[in-house]
Amino acid sequence: MKKSRYPIYDDEIRELSYSPYNFFDKWFMKATRKLTTPTLLSYTFYVPVSEYLRGELFCDDVTEAANEPFTHIDLVTLLLDDFLYQAKRRSNPVELYHELTTRSQKAIKITSYHEEEDAIFPPANSPKKKMIKCLINRKQALRLEVMLSDIAELDLEYSFEVKDVLRMLYSDFILQYKNGNLSNVVDNIIQRLSQ
């Protein structure tokens, strides 16, 4: 059986399309679902070691300034919150697709002597990569999978999975921070954590 790219979305569709025969079936389905459905889902993605180090130092800065722990998981969660908030306001799959493709740093573009662009995909298990494992609220993951499924239905050049978006958000944030494009970001995060 082929693994689904959007398992949470598919699971919700299956549940919504299931019609129980009687009260007992309906009760049993709800009880089983409540017991077996996790509220937090684990996702893993890889980033270059230099990005990971910058992210680690940034998280240390926030931890020191806030006097409470702030980790990569917290950073990814905040970035995803912001992305979903902005995406909800737009809700146009074509716009979201273009935003994701401009953020995508999946391929390193090079120009050959024939002036044609080739894409080189670094190996996933490259020794110069570091794994980030994060926990995402199921509701957020479902919202993101629905958006990504809408984009996939457009049958455009690229399609994305949740882990791709998490990696892009993280990498884009680290790049913007490294280049000095984010002002007062530590103070803004501390203010947001206090709310």
Tab-separated table of C-alpha atoms in Angstrom:
chain	number	residue	atom	x	y	z
A	1	MET	CA	0.000	0.000	0.000
A	2	LYS	CA	1.348	3.416	-0.987
A	3	LYS	CA	2.038	5.820	1.881
A	4	SER	CA	-0.103	8.935	1.768
A	5	ARG	CA	1.565	12.325	1.487
A	6	TYR	CA	-1.231	13.839	3.591
A	7	PRO	CA	-2.187	11.174	6.161
A	8	ILE	CA	-4.034	13.452	8.590
A	9	TYR	CA	-6.122	14.971	5.822
A	10	ASP	CA	-6.907	11.496	4.453
A	11	ASP	CA	-7.820	10.282	7.944
A	12	GLU	CA	-10.240	13.180	8.441
A	13	ILE	CA	-11.849	12.544	5.054
A	14	ARG	CA	-12.279	8.857	5.921
A	15	GLU	CA	-13.888	9.735	9.242
A	16	LEU	CA	-16.245	12.268	7.707
A	17	SER	CA	-17.336	9.838	5.001
A	18	TYR	CA	-17.941	6.969	7.452
A	19	SER	CA	-21.561	6.530	8.395
A	20	PRO	CA	-22.103	4.241	11.402
A	21	TYR	CA	-24.998	1.796	11.324
A	22	ASN	CA	-26.290	2.478	14.808
A	23	PHE	CA	-25.630	4.330	18.053
A	24	PHE	CA	-23.147	1.734	19.333
A	25	ASP	CA	-21.035	1.926	16.137
A	26	LYS	CA	-21.022	5.722	16.343
A	27	TRP	CA	-20.058	5.705	20.027
A	28	PHE	CA	-17.386	3.032	19.477
A	29	MET	CA	-15.864	4.959	16.558
A	30	LYS	CA	-15.699	8.212	18.565
A	31	ALA	CA	-14.241	6.497	21.645
A	32	THR	CA	-11.643	4.627	19.603
A	33	ARG	CA	-10.677	7.742	17.692
A	34	LYS	CA	-10.335	9.781	20.872
A	35	LEU	CA	-8.072	7.148	22.444
A	36	THR	CA	-5.912	6.490	19.381
A	37	THR	CA	-5.554	9.948	17.825
A	38	PRO	CA	-2.544	11.880	19.134
A	39	THR	CA	-2.905	15.615	19.677
A	40	LEU	CA	0.778	16.239	18.905
A	41	LEU	CA	2.463	14.833	15.819
A	42	SER	CA	6.176	14.361	15.303
A	43	TYR	CA	7.903	15.642	12.167
A	44	THR	CA	11.550	15.412	11.209
A	45	PHE	CA	13.509	17.507	8.735
A	46	TYR	CA	17.174	18.167	7.996
A	47	VAL	CA	19.007	21.473	7.770
A	48	PRO	CA	22.651	22.316	7.127
A	49	VAL	CA	24.766	22.223	10.289
A	50	SER	CA	25.543	25.958	9.958
A	51	GLU	CA	21.799	26.773	10.006
A	52	TYR	CA	21.275	24.478	12.961
A	53	LEU	CA	24.084	26.194	14.886
A	54	ARG	CA	22.654	29.650	14.180
A	55	GLY	CA	19.232	28.411	15.269
A	56	GLU	CA	20.726	26.941	18.442
A	57	LEU	CA	22.427	30.242	19.286
A	58	PHE	CA	19.230	32.159	18.540
A	59	CYS	CA	17.247	29.839	20.840
A	60	ASP	CA	19.906	30.371	23.553
A	61	ASP	CA	19.528	34.158	23.158
A	62	VAL	CA	15.746	33.911	23.584
A	63	THR	CA	16.174	31.540	26.560
A	64	GLU	CA	18.530	33.984	28.303
A	65	ALA	CA	16.361	37.027	27.585
A	66	ALA	CA	13.096	35.323	28.579
A	67	ASN	CA	14.496	33.369	31.550
A	68	GLU	CA	12.680	30.287	30.323
A	69	PRO	CA	13.616	27.498	27.915
A	70	PHE	CA	13.164	28.165	24.205
A	71	THR	CA	14.034	25.366	21.784
A	72	HIS	CA	14.027	24.591	18.084
A	73	ILE	CA	10.576	23.051	18.600
A	74	ASP	CA	9.306	26.361	20.012
A	75	LEU	CA	10.840	28.286	17.119
A	76	VAL	CA	9.309	26.008	14.480
A	77	THR	CA	5.923	26.204	16.235
A	78	LEU	CA	5.999	30.018	16.196
A	79	LEU	CA	7.047	30.110	12.556
A	80	LEU	CA	4.280	27.686	11.607
A	81	ASP	CA	1.704	29.731	13.573
A	82	ASP	CA	2.684	32.852	11.650
A	83	PHE	CA	2.681	31.050	8.304
A	84	LEU	CA	-0.772	29.528	8.888
A	85	TYR	CA	-2.170	32.863	10.060
A	86	GLN	CA	-0.931	34.597	6.904
A	87	ALA	CA	-2.027	31.714	4.664
A	88	LYS	CA	-5.532	31.736	6.166
A	89	ARG	CA	-5.929	35.383	5.249
A	90	ARG	CA	-4.997	34.678	1.630
A	91	SER	CA	-6.476	31.200	1.095
A	92	ASN	CA	-5.443	31.184	-2.558
A	93	PRO	CA	-3.595	27.941	-3.430
A	94	VAL	CA	-1.766	29.531	-6.377
A	95	GLU	CA	-0.404	32.352	-4.183
A	96	LEU	CA	0.635	29.848	-1.521
A	97	TYR	CA	2.345	27.728	-4.145
A	98	HIS	CA	4.344	30.712	-5.405
A	99	GLU	CA	5.298	31.711	-1.868
A	100	LEU	CA	6.486	28.182	-1.104
A	101	THR	CA	8.464	27.883	-4.320
A	102	THR	CA	10.228	31.177	-3.660
A	103	ARG	CA	11.060	30.024	-0.126
A	104	SER	CA	12.190	26.611	-1.319
A	105	GLN	CA	15.883	26.064	-0.864
A	106	LYS	CA	15.582	22.404	-1.702
A	107	ALA	CA	17.907	22.606	-4.694
A	108	ILE	CA	21.146	24.448	-5.207
A	109	LYS	CA	20.991	26.145	-8.590
A	110	ILE	CA	24.136	26.138	-10.708
A	111	THR	CA	24.788	27.402	-14.200
A	112	SER	CA	26.802	25.179	-16.501
A	113	TYR	CA	29.003	26.355	-19.346
A	114	HIS	CA	26.031	25.921	-21.669
A	115	GLU	CA	24.163	28.490	-19.549
A	116	GLU	CA	21.469	26.010	-18.621
A	117	GLU	CA	20.330	25.748	-15.035
A	118	ASP	CA	20.607	22.371	-13.361
A	119	ALA	CA	19.307	21.460	-9.937
A	120	ILE	CA	21.568	19.538	-7.614
A	121	PHE	CA	19.807	17.838	-4.745
A	122	PRO	CA	22.061	17.241	-1.749
A	123	PRO	CA	21.763	13.735	-0.279
A	124	ALA	CA	19.245	13.551	2.565
A	125	ASN	CA	21.679	11.830	4.927
A	126	SER	CA	24.627	14.098	4.181
A	127	PRO	CA	27.042	14.336	7.138
A	128	LYS	CA	26.791	18.118	6.931
A	129	LYS	CA	23.089	18.056	7.841
A	130	LYS	CA	21.479	18.100	11.269
A	131	MET	CA	18.102	16.628	12.108
A	132	ILE	CA	15.417	18.717	13.772
A	133	LYS	CA	12.573	16.778	15.304
A	134	CYS	CA	9.560	18.830	16.272
A	135	LEU	CA	6.067	18.318	17.608
A	136	ILE	CA	3.172	20.002	15.835
A	137	ASN	CA	-0.391	20.316	17.033
A	138	ARG	CA	-2.645	17.971	15.018
A	139	LYS	CA	-5.028	20.802	14.167
A	140	GLN	CA	-2.191	22.868	12.675
A	141	ALA	CA	-0.865	19.864	10.761
A	142	LEU	CA	-4.348	19.190	9.374
A	143	ARG	CA	-4.750	22.811	8.246
A	144	LEU	CA	-1.349	22.704	6.559
A	145	GLU	CA	-2.085	19.356	4.880
A	146	VAL	CA	-5.381	20.694	3.518
A	147	MET	CA	-3.534	23.690	2.027
A	148	LEU	CA	-0.813	21.472	0.568
A	149	SER	CA	-3.398	19.077	-0.828
A	150	ASP	CA	-5.145	22.008	-2.536
A	151	ILE	CA	-1.812	23.010	-4.055
A	152	ALA	CA	-1.100	19.425	-5.176
A	153	GLU	CA	-4.482	19.312	-6.954
A	154	LEU	CA	-3.377	22.236	-9.136
A	155	ASP	CA	-0.908	19.823	-10.761
A	156	LEU	CA	1.907	22.362	-10.830
A	157	GLU	CA	5.615	21.612	-11.092
A	158	TYR	CA	6.308	20.972	-7.389
A	159	SER	CA	4.305	19.581	-4.518
A	160	PHE	CA	5.135	19.880	-0.845
A	161	GLU	CA	4.757	17.879	2.339
A	162	VAL	CA	4.503	19.196	5.896
A	163	LYS	CA	8.174	18.494	6.618
A	164	ASP	CA	9.166	20.476	3.488
A	165	VAL	CA	7.249	23.522	4.706
A	166	LEU	CA	8.729	23.248	8.206
A	167	ARG	CA	12.232	23.070	6.742
A	168	MET	CA	11.595	26.063	4.481
A	169	LEU	CA	10.156	28.170	7.296
A	170	TYR	CA	13.119	27.359	9.538
A	171	SER	CA	15.747	27.912	6.832
A	172	ASP	CA	14.130	31.139	5.655
A	173	PHE	CA	13.979	32.479	9.213
A	174	ILE	CA	17.652	31.653	9.861
A	175	LEU	CA	18.660	33.274	6.545
A	176	GLN	CA	16.673	36.439	7.319
A	177	TYR	CA	18.129	36.565	10.841
A	178	LYS	CA	21.675	35.988	9.557
A	179	ASN	CA	21.303	38.809	7.012
A	180	GLY	CA	19.985	41.217	9.647
A	181	ASN	CA	16.543	41.535	8.065
A	182	LEU	CA	14.662	40.853	11.325
A	183	SER	CA	14.608	43.711	13.801
A	184	ASN	CA	13.677	43.227	17.469
A	185	VAL	CA	12.915	39.564	16.794
A	186	VAL	CA	14.028	38.375	20.255
A	187	ASP	CA	11.879	41.026	21.970
A	188	ASN	CA	8.919	40.167	19.728
A	189	ILE	CA	9.212	36.474	20.564
A	190	ILE	CA	9.464	37.185	24.295
A	191	GLN	CA	6.379	39.410	24.079
A	192	ARG	CA	4.522	36.692	22.212
A	193	LEU	CA	5.543	34.025	24.731
A	194	SER	CA	4.215	36.166	27.568
A	195	GLN	CA	0.742	36.407	26.003
